[in-house]
Tab-separated table of C-alpha atoms in Angstrom:
chain	number	residue	atom	x	y	z
A	1	UNK	CA	5.372	2.774	18.574
A	2	UNK	CA	7.300	5.163	16.535
A	3	UNK	CA	9.166	2.531	14.047
A	4	UNK	CA	6.423	1.388	12.849
A	5	UNK	CA	5.340	2.588	8.698
A	6	UNK	CA	1.706	4.150	8.625
A	7	UNK	CA	-0.147	4.074	6.109
A	8	UNK	CA	-2.103	7.515	4.218
A	9	UNK	CA	-4.798	7.776	6.366
A	10	UNK	CA	-2.920	8.095	9.616
A	11	UNK	CA	-0.283	10.157	8.196
A	12	UNK	CA	-2.916	12.894	7.549
A	13	UNK	CA	-4.299	12.262	10.407
A	14	UNK	CA	-1.027	12.854	12.475
A	15	UNK	CA	-0.709	15.886	10.424
A	16	UNK	CA	-3.421	17.869	11.241
A	17	UNK	CA	-2.665	16.399	15.002
A	18	UNK	CA	0.492	18.403	14.217
A	19	UNK	CA	-0.894	21.089	13.092
A	20	UNK	CA	-3.071	21.738	15.519
A	21	UNK	CA	-0.367	21.437	18.373
A	22	UNK	CA	1.670	24.001	16.923
A	23	UNK	CA	-0.684	26.214	17.063
A	24	UNK	CA	-1.498	25.547	20.708
A	25	UNK	CA	1.730	25.747	21.695
A	26	UNK	CA	2.613	29.041	19.738
A	27	UNK	CA	-0.590	30.570	21.926
A	28	UNK	CA	0.270	29.265	25.380
A	29	UNK	CA	4.453	30.401	24.360
A	30	UNK	CA	2.929	33.876	24.258
A	31	UNK	CA	0.349	33.605	27.299
A	32	UNK	CA	3.312	32.496	29.002
A	33	UNK	CA	5.824	35.158	28.222
A	34	UNK	CA	4.675	38.535	27.097
A	35	UNK	CA	0.768	38.121	26.313
A	36	UNK	CA	-1.651	38.926	23.111
A	37	UNK	CA	-1.847	42.582	24.388
A	38	UNK	CA	2.315	42.797	25.305
A	39	UNK	CA	2.945	41.339	22.444
A	40	UNK	CA	1.350	43.664	19.476
A	41	UNK	CA	2.080	46.377	22.064
A	42	UNK	CA	5.425	45.695	21.992
A	43	UNK	CA	8.656	46.316	19.442
A	44	UNK	CA	10.775	43.805	18.133
A	45	UNK	CA	14.009	43.306	19.965
A	46	UNK	CA	15.555	42.567	22.708
A	47	UNK	CA	11.674	42.513	24.548
A	48	UNK	CA	10.537	39.898	22.719
A	49	UNK	CA	13.269	36.933	23.189
A	50	UNK	CA	12.034	35.253	25.351
A	51	UNK	CA	8.994	34.667	23.192
A	52	UNK	CA	11.538	34.369	20.214
A	53	UNK	CA	13.083	31.154	22.434
A	54	UNK	CA	9.671	28.904	23.826
A	55	UNK	CA	8.714	29.396	19.639
A	56	UNK	CA	11.886	27.459	18.404
A	57	UNK	CA	12.067	25.199	21.120
A	58	UNK	CA	8.430	23.624	20.937
A	59	UNK	CA	8.673	24.200	17.267
A	60	UNK	CA	11.751	22.219	16.570
A	61	UNK	CA	10.064	19.525	18.850
A	62	UNK	CA	7.640	19.453	17.450
A	63	UNK	CA	9.669	18.727	14.009
A	64	UNK	CA	10.562	16.376	15.051
A	65	UNK	CA	7.146	14.237	15.426
A	66	UNK	CA	6.862	15.746	12.130
A	67	UNK	CA	10.243	13.740	10.664
A	68	UNK	CA	9.484	10.532	12.209
A	69	UNK	CA	5.536	10.689	10.792
A	70	UNK	CA	7.411	11.349	7.485
A	71	UNK	CA	9.879	8.976	7.605
A	72	UNK	CA	7.640	6.043	8.220
A	73	UNK	CA	5.101	6.410	5.891
A	74	UNK	CA	8.131	7.306	3.115
A	75	UNK	CA	8.981	3.974	4.149
A	76	UNK	CA	5.786	2.189	3.897
A	77	UNK	CA	5.700	4.024	0.260
A	78	UNK	CA	9.297	3.377	-0.534
A	79	UNK	CA	9.871	6.775	-1.547
A	80	UNK	CA	12.336	9.410	-2.420
A	81	UNK	CA	15.401	9.827	-0.141
A	82	UNK	CA	15.993	13.511	-1.544
A	83	UNK	CA	12.377	13.946	-0.390
A	84	UNK	CA	12.119	13.289	2.354
A	85	UNK	CA	15.103	14.681	3.604
A	86	UNK	CA	14.072	17.812	1.953
A	87	UNK	CA	10.804	17.766	3.856
A	88	UNK	CA	13.356	17.662	7.129
A	89	UNK	CA	14.796	20.295	6.165
A	90	UNK	CA	12.750	22.570	5.296
A	91	UNK	CA	10.796	21.685	8.499
A	92	UNK	CA	13.639	22.720	10.309
A	93	UNK	CA	14.206	25.444	8.484
A	94	UNK	CA	10.966	26.670	8.695
A	95	UNK	CA	10.540	26.249	12.441
A	96	UNK	CA	13.685	28.741	12.703
A	97	UNK	CA	12.355	30.702	10.524
A	98	UNK	CA	8.769	31.441	12.531
A	99	UNK	CA	10.880	32.202	16.014
A	100	UNK	CA	12.974	34.826	13.410
A	101	UNK	CA	9.967	36.640	12.361
A	102	UNK	CA	8.044	36.327	15.862
A	103	UNK	CA	11.722	38.543	17.184
A	104	UNK	CA	11.188	40.967	14.130
A	105	UNK	CA	7.391	41.275	12.864
A	106	UNK	CA	5.740	44.550	13.170
A	107	UNK	CA	2.452	44.244	13.558
A	108	UNK	CA	1.635	47.446	11.049
A	109	UNK	CA	-0.606	45.344	8.750
A	110	UNK	CA	2.028	44.726	6.168
A	111	UNK	CA	3.104	41.061	5.295
A	112	UNK	CA	6.645	41.836	4.140
A	113	UNK	CA	7.368	37.936	4.245
A	114	UNK	CA	7.453	36.505	1.002
A	115	UNK	CA	10.380	34.056	1.763
A	116	UNK	CA	8.094	32.376	4.535
A	117	UNK	CA	5.791	32.138	2.698
A	118	UNK	CA	7.468	30.629	-0.563
A	119	UNK	CA	8.906	28.149	2.017
A	120	UNK	CA	5.150	27.125	3.401
A	121	UNK	CA	3.900	26.079	-0.208
A	122	UNK	CA	7.188	24.133	-0.663
A	123	UNK	CA	6.759	22.477	2.575
A	124	UNK	CA	3.244	21.711	1.691
A	125	UNK	CA	4.167	20.646	-2.070
A	126	UNK	CA	6.415	17.690	-0.284
A	127	UNK	CA	4.596	17.010	2.029
A	128	UNK	CA	1.075	15.971	-0.530
A	129	UNK	CA	4.096	13.901	-2.146
A	130	UNK	CA	4.629	11.750	0.327
A	131	UNK	CA	1.611	11.281	1.513
A	132	UNK	CA	0.228	10.020	-2.039
A	133	UNK	CA	3.154	8.106	-1.969
A	134	UNK	CA	1.509	4.066	-3.727
A	135	UNK	CA	2.354	1.355	-0.276
A	136	UNK	CA	4.778	-1.326	-1.391
A	137	UNK	CA	2.431	-3.607	-0.865
A	138	UNK	CA	-0.061	-2.458	-3.584
A	139	UNK	CA	-3.897	-2.707	-3.706
A	140	UNK	CA	-6.000	-5.761	-2.946
A	141	UNK	CA	-6.628	-5.565	-6.989
A	142	UNK	CA	-2.511	-5.233	-7.843
A	143	UNK	CA	-2.776	-8.367	-5.377
A	144	UNK	CA	-5.133	-10.469	-7.446
A	145	UNK	CA	-4.334	-9.193	-10.483
A	146	UNK	CA	-0.229	-10.111	-9.254
A	147	UNK	CA	-1.711	-14.173	-8.828
A	148	UNK	CA	-3.283	-14.594	-11.749
A	149	UNK	CA	-1.523	-18.233	-13.257
A	150	UNK	CA	-3.051	-16.596	-16.935
A	151	UNK	CA	0.492	-15.409	-17.431
A	152	UNK	CA	2.276	-17.702	-16.342
A	153	UNK	CA	5.798	-19.055	-17.535
A	154	UNK	CA	7.543	-21.476	-15.854
A	155	UNK	CA	11.576	-21.364	-15.657
A	156	UNK	CA	12.948	-23.716	-18.030
A	157	UNK	CA	12.658	-27.509	-16.642
A	158	UNK	CA	9.580	-26.651	-15.455
A	159	UNK	CA	8.155	-25.511	-18.900
A	160	UNK	CA	9.711	-28.614	-20.207
A	161	UNK	CA	8.344	-30.925	-18.192
A	162	UNK	CA	4.756	-28.922	-18.379
A	163	UNK	CA	4.910	-28.921	-21.763
A	164	UNK	CA	6.014	-33.711	-21.521
A	165	UNK	CA	2.690	-33.281	-19.624
A	166	UNK	CA	-0.161	-31.540	-22.000
A	167	UNK	CA	1.432	-33.303	-24.529
A	168	UNK	CA	0.896	-36.434	-22.905
A	169	UNK	CA	-2.775	-35.702	-21.750
A	170	UNK	CA	-3.639	-34.379	-25.311
A	171	UNK	CA	-2.056	-38.423	-26.992
A	172	UNK	CA	-4.175	-39.737	-24.080
A	173	UNK	CA	-7.526	-38.136	-25.556
A	174	UNK	CA	-6.703	-38.801	-28.225
A	175	UNK	CA	-6.497	-42.603	-28.447
A	176	UNK	CA	-9.181	-42.822	-25.678
A	177	UNK	CA	-12.292	-42.933	-28.762
A	178	UNK	CA	-10.218	-45.254	-30.234
A	179	UNK	CA	-8.874	-47.866	-28.183
A	180	UNK	CA	-12.891	-48.025	-26.661
A	181	UNK	CA	-13.534	-48.965	-30.519
A	182	UNK	CA	-11.170	-51.726	-30.625
A	183	UNK	CA	-12.036	-52.688	-26.966
A	184	UNK	CA	-15.860	-52.540	-27.368
A	185	UNK	CA	-17.617	-56.080	-28.459
A	186	UNK	CA	-17.757	-56.873	-31.566
A	187	UNK	CA	-21.691	-58.691	-32.350
A	188	UNK	CA	-21.239	-61.624	-34.183
A	189	UNK	CA	-23.579	-63.554	-36.941
A	190	UNK	CA	-26.694	-64.109	-35.076
A	191	UNK	CA	-27.681	-67.087	-37.559
A	192	UNK	CA	-24.345	-68.864	-36.755
A	193	UNK	CA	-25.366	-68.495	-32.822
A	194	UNK	CA	-28.486	-71.260	-31.386
A	195	UNK	CA	-31.693	-70.299	-31.055
A	196	UNK	CA	-32.706	-69.907	-27.335
A	197	UNK	CA	-36.522	-70.904	-25.832
A	198	UNK	CA	-38.553	-68.898	-24.869
A	199	UNK	CA	-38.468	-70.087	-21.201
A	200	UNK	CA	-34.621	-68.801	-21.459
A	201	UNK	CA	-33.876	-72.904	-21.488
A	202	UNK	CA	-30.696	-73.800	-23.910
A	203	UNK	CA	-32.095	-76.342	-25.812
A	204	UNK	CA	-30.265	-79.578	-25.632
A	205	UNK	CA	-28.699	-81.163	-28.080
A	206	UNK	CA	-25.589	-83.875	-28.467
A	207	UNK	CA	-25.497	-87.034	-26.405
A	208	UNK	CA	-27.713	-87.791	-23.983
A	209	UNK	CA	-30.351	-86.937	-25.718
A	210	UNK	CA	-33.370	-89.458	-26.251
A	211	UNK	CA	-35.024	-89.269	-30.210
A	212	UNK	CA	-34.864	-86.567	-32.126
A	213	UNK	CA	-36.391	-83.419	-32.554
């Protein structure tokens, strides 16, 4: 199940399912540790260590699934290895920094996590590259064009045999009219042929005929 190749559509839906699972697990981690009210009223530091540890563990588990899906999709499209490993490494760094952000974040309306946002944009770009990879087998149009014999160039021995066969076929075609003309019966002089009576019986002649005509 986790070794087969996956196409674009399956990779898209798997990634969307992982995103939903990540959001759900984050909510469960908050509810199971400090709660939303406790998180909003808590100060950065030791009071959030349990929440940060839970977020880190669940995020790394999701990263494993995300890396598996990206590897299977990249293998299906024969993608570049550095793009795949960059996606995996950046996903791991994002999970670690996300847990650290939960540990030190302040809910005062200020957004001071530009580095995490840039890393997230880089992850989205790598994900799009992996998604857009063309399958190794190609589409039906590519397969049809690859099966066309119009531009087929056989190797040396086969090329000579094909040329000999074509020349033989052309020579036979050229000799056919001449052979037909030569084989056709040439009509003889009608005057030299004995006339036949109207009833179709040959006129008797020569010996054995009584009287003269």
